[in-house]
CSV table of C-alpha atoms in Angstrom, one decimal:
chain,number,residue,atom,x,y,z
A,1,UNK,CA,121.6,33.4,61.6
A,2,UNK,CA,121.1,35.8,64.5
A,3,UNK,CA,123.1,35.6,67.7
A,4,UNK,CA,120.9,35.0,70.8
A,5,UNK,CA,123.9,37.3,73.0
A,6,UNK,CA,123.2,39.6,69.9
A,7,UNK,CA,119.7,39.2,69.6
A,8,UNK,CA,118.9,42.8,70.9
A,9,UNK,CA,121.1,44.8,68.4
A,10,UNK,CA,118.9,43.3,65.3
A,11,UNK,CA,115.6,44.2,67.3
A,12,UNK,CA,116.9,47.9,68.1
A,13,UNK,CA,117.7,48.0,64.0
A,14,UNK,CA,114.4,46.9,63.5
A,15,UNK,CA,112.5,49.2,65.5
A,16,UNK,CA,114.7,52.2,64.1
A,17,UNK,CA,114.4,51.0,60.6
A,18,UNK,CA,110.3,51.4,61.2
A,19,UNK,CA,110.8,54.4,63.3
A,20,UNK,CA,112.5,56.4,60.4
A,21,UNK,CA,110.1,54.8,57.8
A,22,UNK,CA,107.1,56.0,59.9
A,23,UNK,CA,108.4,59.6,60.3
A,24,UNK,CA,109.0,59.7,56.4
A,25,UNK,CA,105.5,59.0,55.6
A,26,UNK,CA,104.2,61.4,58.7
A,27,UNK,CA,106.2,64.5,57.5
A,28,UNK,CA,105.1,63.8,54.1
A,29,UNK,CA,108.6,62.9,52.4
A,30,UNK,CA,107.1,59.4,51.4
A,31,UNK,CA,104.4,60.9,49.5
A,32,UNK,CA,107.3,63.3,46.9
A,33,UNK,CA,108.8,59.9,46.4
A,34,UNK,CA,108.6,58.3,42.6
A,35,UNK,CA,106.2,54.6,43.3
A,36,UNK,CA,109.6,52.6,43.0
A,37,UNK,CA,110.8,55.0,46.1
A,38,UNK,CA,108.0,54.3,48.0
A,39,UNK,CA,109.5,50.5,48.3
A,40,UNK,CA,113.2,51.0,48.2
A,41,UNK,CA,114.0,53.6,51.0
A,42,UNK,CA,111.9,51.5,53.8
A,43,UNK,CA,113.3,48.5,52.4
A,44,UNK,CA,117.1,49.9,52.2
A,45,UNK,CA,116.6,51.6,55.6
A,46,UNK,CA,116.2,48.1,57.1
A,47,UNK,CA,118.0,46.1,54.8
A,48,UNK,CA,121.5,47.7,55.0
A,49,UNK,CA,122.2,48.2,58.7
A,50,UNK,CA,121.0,44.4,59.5
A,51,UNK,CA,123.6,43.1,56.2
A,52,UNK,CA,126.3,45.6,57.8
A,53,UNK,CA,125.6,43.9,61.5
A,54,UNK,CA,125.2,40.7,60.2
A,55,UNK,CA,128.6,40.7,58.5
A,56,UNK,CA,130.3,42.1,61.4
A,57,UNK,CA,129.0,39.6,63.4
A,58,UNK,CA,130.2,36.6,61.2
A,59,UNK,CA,133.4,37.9,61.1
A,60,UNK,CA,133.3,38.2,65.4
A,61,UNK,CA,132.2,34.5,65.3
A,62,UNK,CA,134.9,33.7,63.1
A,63,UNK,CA,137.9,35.1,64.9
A,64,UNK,CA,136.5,34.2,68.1
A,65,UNK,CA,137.9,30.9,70.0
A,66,UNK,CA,136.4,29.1,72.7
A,67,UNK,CA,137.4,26.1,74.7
A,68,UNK,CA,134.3,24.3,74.0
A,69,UNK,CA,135.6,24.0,70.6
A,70,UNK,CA,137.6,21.0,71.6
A,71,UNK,CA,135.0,18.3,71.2
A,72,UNK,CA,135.7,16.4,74.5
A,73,UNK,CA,133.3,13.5,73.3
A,74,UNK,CA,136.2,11.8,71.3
A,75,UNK,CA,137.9,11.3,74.3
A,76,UNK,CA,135.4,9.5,76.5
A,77,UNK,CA,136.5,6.4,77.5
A,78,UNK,CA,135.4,2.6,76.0
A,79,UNK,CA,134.2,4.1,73.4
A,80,UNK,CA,135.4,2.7,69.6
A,81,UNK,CA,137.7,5.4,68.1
A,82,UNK,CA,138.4,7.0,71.6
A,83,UNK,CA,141.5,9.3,71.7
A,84,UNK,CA,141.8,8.2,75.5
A,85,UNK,CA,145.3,7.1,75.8
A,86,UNK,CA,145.9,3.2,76.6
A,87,UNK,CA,148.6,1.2,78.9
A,88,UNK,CA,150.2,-1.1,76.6
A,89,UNK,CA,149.8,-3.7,79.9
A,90,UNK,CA,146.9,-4.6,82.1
A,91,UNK,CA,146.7,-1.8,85.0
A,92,UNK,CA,148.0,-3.0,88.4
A,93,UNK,CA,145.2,-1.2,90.2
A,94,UNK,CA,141.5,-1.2,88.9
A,95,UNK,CA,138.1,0.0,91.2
A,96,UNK,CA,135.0,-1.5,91.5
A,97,UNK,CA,131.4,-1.1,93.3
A,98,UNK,CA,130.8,2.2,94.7
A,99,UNK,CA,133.6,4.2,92.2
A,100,UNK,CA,135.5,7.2,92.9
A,101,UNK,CA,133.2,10.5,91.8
A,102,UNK,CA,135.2,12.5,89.6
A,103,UNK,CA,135.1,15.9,87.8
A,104,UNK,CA,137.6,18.5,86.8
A,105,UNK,CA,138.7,21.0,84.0
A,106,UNK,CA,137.9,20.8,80.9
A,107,UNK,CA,141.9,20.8,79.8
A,108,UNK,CA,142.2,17.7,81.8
A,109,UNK,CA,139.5,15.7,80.2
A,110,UNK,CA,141.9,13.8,78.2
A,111,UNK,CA,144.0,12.4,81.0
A,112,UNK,CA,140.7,11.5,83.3
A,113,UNK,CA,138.9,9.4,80.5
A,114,UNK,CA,142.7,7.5,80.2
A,115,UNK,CA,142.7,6.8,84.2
A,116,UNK,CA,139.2,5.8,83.8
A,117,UNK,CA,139.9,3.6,80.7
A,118,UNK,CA,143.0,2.3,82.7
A,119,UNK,CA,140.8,1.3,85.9
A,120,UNK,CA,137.4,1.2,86.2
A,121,UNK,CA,134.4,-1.5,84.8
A,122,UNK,CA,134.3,-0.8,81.1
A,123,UNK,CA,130.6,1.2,80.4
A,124,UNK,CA,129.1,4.5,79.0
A,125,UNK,CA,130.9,7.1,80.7
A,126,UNK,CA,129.1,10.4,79.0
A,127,UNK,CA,131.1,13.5,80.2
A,128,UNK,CA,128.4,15.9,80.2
A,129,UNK,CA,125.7,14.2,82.1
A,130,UNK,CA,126.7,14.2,85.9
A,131,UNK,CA,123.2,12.7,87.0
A,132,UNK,CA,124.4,9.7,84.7
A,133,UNK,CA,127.9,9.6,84.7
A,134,UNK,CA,130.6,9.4,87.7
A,135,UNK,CA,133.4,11.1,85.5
A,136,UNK,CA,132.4,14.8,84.1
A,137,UNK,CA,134.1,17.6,82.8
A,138,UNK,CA,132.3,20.6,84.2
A,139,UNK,CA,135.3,23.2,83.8
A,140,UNK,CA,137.3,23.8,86.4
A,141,UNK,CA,135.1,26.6,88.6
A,142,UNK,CA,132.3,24.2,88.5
A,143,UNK,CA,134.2,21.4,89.4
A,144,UNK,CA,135.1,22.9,92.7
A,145,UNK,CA,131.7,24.1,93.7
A,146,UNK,CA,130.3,20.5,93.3
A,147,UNK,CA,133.9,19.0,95.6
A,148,UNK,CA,132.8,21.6,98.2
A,149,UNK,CA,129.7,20.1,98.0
A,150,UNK,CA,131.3,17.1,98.3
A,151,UNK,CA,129.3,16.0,95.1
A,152,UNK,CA,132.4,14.5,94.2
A,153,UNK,CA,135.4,12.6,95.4
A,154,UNK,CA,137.9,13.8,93.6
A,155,UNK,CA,138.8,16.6,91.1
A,156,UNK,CA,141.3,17.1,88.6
A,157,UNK,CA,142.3,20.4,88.0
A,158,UNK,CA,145.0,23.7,88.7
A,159,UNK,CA,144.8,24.7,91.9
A,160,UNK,CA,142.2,26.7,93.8
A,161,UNK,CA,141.7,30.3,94.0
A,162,UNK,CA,141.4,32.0,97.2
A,163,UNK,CA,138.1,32.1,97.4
A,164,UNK,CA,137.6,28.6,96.1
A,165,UNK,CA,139.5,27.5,98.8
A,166,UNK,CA,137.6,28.9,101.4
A,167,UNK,CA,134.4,26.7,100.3
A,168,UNK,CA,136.9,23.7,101.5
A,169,UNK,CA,136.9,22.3,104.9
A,170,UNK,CA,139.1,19.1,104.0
A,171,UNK,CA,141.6,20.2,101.2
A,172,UNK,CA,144.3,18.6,100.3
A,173,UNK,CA,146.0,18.7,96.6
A,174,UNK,CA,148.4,16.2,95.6
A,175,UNK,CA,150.5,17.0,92.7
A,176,UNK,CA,150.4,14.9,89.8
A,177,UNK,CA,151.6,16.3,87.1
A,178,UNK,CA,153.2,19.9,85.1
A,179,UNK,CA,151.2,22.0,82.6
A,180,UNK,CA,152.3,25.4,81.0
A,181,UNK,CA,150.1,28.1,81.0
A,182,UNK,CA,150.9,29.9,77.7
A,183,UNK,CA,150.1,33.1,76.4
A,184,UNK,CA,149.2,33.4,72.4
A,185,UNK,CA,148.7,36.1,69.6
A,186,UNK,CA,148.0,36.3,66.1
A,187,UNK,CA,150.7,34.4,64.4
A,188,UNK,CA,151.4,37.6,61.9
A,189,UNK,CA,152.1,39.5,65.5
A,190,UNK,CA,156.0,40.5,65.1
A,191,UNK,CA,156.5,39.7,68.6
A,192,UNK,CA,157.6,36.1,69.7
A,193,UNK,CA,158.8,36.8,73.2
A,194,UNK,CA,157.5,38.6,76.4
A,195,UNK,CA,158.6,38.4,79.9
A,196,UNK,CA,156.4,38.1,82.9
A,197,UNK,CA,157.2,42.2,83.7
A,198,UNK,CA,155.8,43.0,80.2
A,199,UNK,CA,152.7,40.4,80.9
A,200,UNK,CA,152.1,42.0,84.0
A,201,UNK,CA,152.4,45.6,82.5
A,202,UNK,CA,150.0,44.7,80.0
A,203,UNK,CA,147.5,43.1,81.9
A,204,UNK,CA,147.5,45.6,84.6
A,205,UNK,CA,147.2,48.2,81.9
A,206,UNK,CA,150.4,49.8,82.0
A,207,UNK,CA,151.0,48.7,78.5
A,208,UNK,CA,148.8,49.8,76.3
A,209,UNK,CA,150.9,49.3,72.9
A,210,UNK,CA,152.7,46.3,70.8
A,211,UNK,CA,155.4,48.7,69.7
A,212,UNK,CA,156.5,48.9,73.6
A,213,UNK,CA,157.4,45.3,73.7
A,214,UNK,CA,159.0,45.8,70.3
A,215,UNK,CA,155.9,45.2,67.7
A,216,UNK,CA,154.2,47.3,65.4
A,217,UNK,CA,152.4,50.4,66.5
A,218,UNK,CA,148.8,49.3,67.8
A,219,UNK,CA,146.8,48.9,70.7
A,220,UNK,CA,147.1,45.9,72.9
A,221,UNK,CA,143.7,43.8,73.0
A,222,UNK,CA,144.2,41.4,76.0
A,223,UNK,CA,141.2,38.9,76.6
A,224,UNK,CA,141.1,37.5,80.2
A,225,UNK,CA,138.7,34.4,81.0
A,226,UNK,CA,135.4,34.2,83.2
A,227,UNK,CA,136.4,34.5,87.3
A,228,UNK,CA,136.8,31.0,88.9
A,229,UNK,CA,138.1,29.4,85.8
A,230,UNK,CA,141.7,27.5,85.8
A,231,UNK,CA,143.1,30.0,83.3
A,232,UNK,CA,141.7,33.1,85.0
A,233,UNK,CA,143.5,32.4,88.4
A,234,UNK,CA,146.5,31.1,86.6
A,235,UNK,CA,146.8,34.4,85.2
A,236,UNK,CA,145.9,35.9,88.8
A,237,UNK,CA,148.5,33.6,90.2
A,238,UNK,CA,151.1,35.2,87.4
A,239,UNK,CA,150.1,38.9,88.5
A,240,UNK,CA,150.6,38.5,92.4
A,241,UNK,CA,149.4,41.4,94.3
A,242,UNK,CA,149.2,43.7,91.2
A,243,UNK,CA,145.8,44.5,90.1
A,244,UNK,CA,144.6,43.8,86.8
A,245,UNK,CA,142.7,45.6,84.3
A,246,UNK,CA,139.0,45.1,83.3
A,247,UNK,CA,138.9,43.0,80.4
A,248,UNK,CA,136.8,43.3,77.0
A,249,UNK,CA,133.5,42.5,77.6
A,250,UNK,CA,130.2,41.9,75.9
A,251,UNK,CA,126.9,42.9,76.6
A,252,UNK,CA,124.0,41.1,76.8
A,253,UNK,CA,120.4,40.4,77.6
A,254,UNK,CA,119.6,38.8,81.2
A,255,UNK,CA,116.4,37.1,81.3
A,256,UNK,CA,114.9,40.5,83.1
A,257,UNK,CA,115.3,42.7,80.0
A,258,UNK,CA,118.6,44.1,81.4
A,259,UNK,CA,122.2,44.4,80.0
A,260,UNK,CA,124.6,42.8,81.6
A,261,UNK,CA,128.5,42.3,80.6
A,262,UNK,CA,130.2,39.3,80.8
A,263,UNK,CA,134.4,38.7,80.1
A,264,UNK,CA,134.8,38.2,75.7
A,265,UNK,CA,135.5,35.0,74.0
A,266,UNK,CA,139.4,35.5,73.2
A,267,UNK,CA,139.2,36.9,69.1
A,268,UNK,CA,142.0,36.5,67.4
A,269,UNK,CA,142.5,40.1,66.1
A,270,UNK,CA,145.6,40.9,64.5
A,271,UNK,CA,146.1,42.8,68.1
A,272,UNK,CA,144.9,40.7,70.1
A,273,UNK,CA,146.9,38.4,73.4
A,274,UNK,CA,145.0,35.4,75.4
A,275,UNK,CA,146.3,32.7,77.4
A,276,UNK,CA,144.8,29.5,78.6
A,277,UNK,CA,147.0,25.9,79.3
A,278,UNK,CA,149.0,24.5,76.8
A,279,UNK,CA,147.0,21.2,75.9
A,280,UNK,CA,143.9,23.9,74.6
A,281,UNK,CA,146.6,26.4,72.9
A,282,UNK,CA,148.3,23.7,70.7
A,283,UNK,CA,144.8,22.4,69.6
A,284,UNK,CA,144.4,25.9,68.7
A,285,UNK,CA,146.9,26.3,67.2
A,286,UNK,CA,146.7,23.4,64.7
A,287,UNK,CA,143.8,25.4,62.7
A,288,UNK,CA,143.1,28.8,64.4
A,289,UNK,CA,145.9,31.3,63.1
A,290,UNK,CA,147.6,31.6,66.6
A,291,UNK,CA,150.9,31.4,67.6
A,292,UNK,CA,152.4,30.5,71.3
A,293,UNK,CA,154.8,32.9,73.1
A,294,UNK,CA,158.3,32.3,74.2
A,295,UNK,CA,158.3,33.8,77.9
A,296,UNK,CA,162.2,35.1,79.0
A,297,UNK,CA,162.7,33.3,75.2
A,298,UNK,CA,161.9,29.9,76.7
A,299,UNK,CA,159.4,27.5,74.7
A,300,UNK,CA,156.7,26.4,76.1
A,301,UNK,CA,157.5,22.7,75.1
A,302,UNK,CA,157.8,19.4,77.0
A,303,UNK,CA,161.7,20.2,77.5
A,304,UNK,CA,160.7,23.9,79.2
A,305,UNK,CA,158.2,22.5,81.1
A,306,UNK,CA,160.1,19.2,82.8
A,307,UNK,CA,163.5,21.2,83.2
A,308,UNK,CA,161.3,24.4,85.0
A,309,UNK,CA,163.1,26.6,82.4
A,310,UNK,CA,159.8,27.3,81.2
A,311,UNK,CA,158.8,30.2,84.2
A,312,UNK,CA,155.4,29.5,84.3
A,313,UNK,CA,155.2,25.8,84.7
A,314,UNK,CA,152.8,25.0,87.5
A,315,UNK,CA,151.5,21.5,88.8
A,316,UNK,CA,147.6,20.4,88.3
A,317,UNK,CA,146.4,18.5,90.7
A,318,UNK,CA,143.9,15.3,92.3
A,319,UNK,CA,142.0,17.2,94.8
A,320,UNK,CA,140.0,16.0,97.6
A,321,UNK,CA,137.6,17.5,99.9
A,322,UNK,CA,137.1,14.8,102.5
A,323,UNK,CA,135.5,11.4,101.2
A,324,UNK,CA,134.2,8.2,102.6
A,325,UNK,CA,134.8,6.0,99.5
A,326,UNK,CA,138.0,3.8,100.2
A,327,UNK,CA,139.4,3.3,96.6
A,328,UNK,CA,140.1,7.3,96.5
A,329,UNK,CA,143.8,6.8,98.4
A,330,UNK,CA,144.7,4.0,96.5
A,331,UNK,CA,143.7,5.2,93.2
A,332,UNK,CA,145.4,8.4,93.8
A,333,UNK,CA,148.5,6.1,94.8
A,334,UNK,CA,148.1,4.5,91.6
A,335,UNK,CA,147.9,7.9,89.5
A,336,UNK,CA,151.3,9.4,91.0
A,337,UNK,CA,152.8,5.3,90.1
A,338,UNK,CA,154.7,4.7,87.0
A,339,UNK,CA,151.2,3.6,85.3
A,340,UNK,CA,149.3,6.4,86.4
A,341,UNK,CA,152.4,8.8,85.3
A,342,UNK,CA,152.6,7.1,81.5
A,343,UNK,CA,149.2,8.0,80.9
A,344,UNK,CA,149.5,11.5,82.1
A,345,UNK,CA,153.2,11.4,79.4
A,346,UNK,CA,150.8,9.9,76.7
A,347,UNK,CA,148.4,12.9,77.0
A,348,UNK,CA,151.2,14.9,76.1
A,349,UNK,CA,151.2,16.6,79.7
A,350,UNK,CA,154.5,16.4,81.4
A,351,UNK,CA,154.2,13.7,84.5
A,352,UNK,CA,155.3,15.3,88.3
A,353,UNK,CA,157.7,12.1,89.5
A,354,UNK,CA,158.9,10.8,86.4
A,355,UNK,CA,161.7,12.8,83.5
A,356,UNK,CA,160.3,12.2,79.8
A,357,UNK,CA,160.6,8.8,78.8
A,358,UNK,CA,161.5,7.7,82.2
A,359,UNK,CA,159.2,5.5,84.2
A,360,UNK,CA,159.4,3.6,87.9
């Protein structure tokens, strides 16, 4: 199957593959060759570079990880089968009528579709539809575009980047809970631990090499994620003020004919470091060949994460932007309660009030 971000290798193949045919027959060459010839060299000249690319590209795909692998669907609340976890009681708080607008990072899907479960009319909540739906997941950079645009009420999600906060003219964040931003490699990568100096060597380009944080001898691949995203400026928020390196790109075709490059898919070369938050890494995990780094030897567990050993342990929040809909405070009351707190515990996301297994 060919790639459509690919698309324009196979054509450039192509058009070589008939270039070199057509200078054969012009110079005469074609002519010298036996009648069998005369069909095998044009057919091998095309042939073999489009089953070389082709391979090359089905090994990319299958190394390469997205988020949007996590089917977010099985999550959506009311639905039979839903993952979305439940309160074992009734909810002390529920919304009606005109309902809260909500959107927010894809990582926090899971713990939205559980409030929502928890406290709003039971119905068809689709995730990806925002002209049908109140409760989306839009990834975090697009969920802060449509608060500024006040599109929405509220927004779950890490907090804003510099420039995200600037589209804001009625912020506020409350903290509701802790999340680990993790780093990962290849699980047959020697290395296990890293501290935040060798992370910020490496993805300021200072470190080039596994073998000077004590693996073997090769060159450091670190994949970054698009501008705006939640992982991107947790990574920006882990540098500080030191800049960081370009990261792998691809090229491909806008729709005026032109190339343009846009941050690689995290592949999970033998090489290779990425990071993202904890609830996509473990998912990962489970069936992609990855492991999680220690950071100062710390875990990046529930234990790490509640206690703070964990350095980089940073809150996500419920954002606002300035709304007219009244159930907003309340619910948000609700959410930092001991109900609102379980849920975010069930979703295996440590809660910002409560110790594990503690409730109010």
């Amino acid at each position: 199957m060919v790639s459509s971000q690919n698309g324009y290798v196979y054509t450039w193949i192509i058009l070589i593959a008939i270039l070199i045919t057509g200078n054969l027959y012009l110079l005469g060459v074609n002519s010298k060759l036996p009648k069998i010839g005369k069909v095998l060299v044009p057919l091998f000249t095309l042939t073999v570079p489009l089953a070389g690319y082709g391979g090359y590209e089905a090994y990319i795909n299958h190394i390469e990880i997205k988020d949007a692998e996590v089917d977010l669907t099985v999550y959506e609340p009311f639905k039979r089968g839903s993952k979305a976890a439940s309160l074992e009681e009734a909810s002390s708080f529920s919304v009606s009528g005109n309902v809260p607008r909500m959107d927010g990072a894809t990582a926090l899907y899971p713990v939205i579709a559980s409030f929502v479960q928890a406290v709003y009319t039971e119905g068809d909540y689709p995730h990806d539809n925002t002209s049908q739906s109140p409760v989306a997941a839009s990834k975090t950079d697009v969920a802060y575009v449509r608060l500024a645009k006040r599109d929405v009420d509220i927004i779950f999600a890490a907090g804003p980047s510099q420039d995200q906060k600037s589209d804001m003219k009625n912020l506020e964040m409350t903290p509701i809970g802790k999340e680990a931003f993790v780093f990962f490699v290849h699980k047959s990568n020697p290395v296990d631990s890293l501290t935040i100096e060798e992370l910020q060597g490496i993805y300021s380009g200072k470190i080039t090499s596994w073998n000077e944080v004590g693996g073997s001898d090769k060159e450091i691949i670190a994949f970054q994620r698009p501008e705006g995203s939640g992982s991107q400026t947790g990574l920006q928020n882990m540098m500080g003020e030191i800049p960081i390196m370009e990261p792998p790109a691809d090229q491909q075709v806008d729709g005026m004919g032109g190339v343009i490059e846009k941050a690689s898919d995290y592949r999970n070369y033998r090489n290779a470091i990425g990071f993202s938050y904890r609830f996509f890494a473990t998912n990962m995990v489970d069936s992609k060949g990855i492991k999680l780094l220690k950071i100062d030897n710390v875990e990046p567990d529930t234990e790490g994460i509640q206690s703070g050993n964990y350095p980089l342990t940073g809150e996500f929040y419920a954002v606002t932007n300035g709304t007219n809909n009244p159930q907003v405070e309340p619910f948000i009351d609700w959410i930092t309660s001991g109900q609102g707190q379980e849920l975010i515990q069930k979703n295996r996301l440590c809660s910002d009030s409560l110790m594990e297994g503690e409730k109010k």
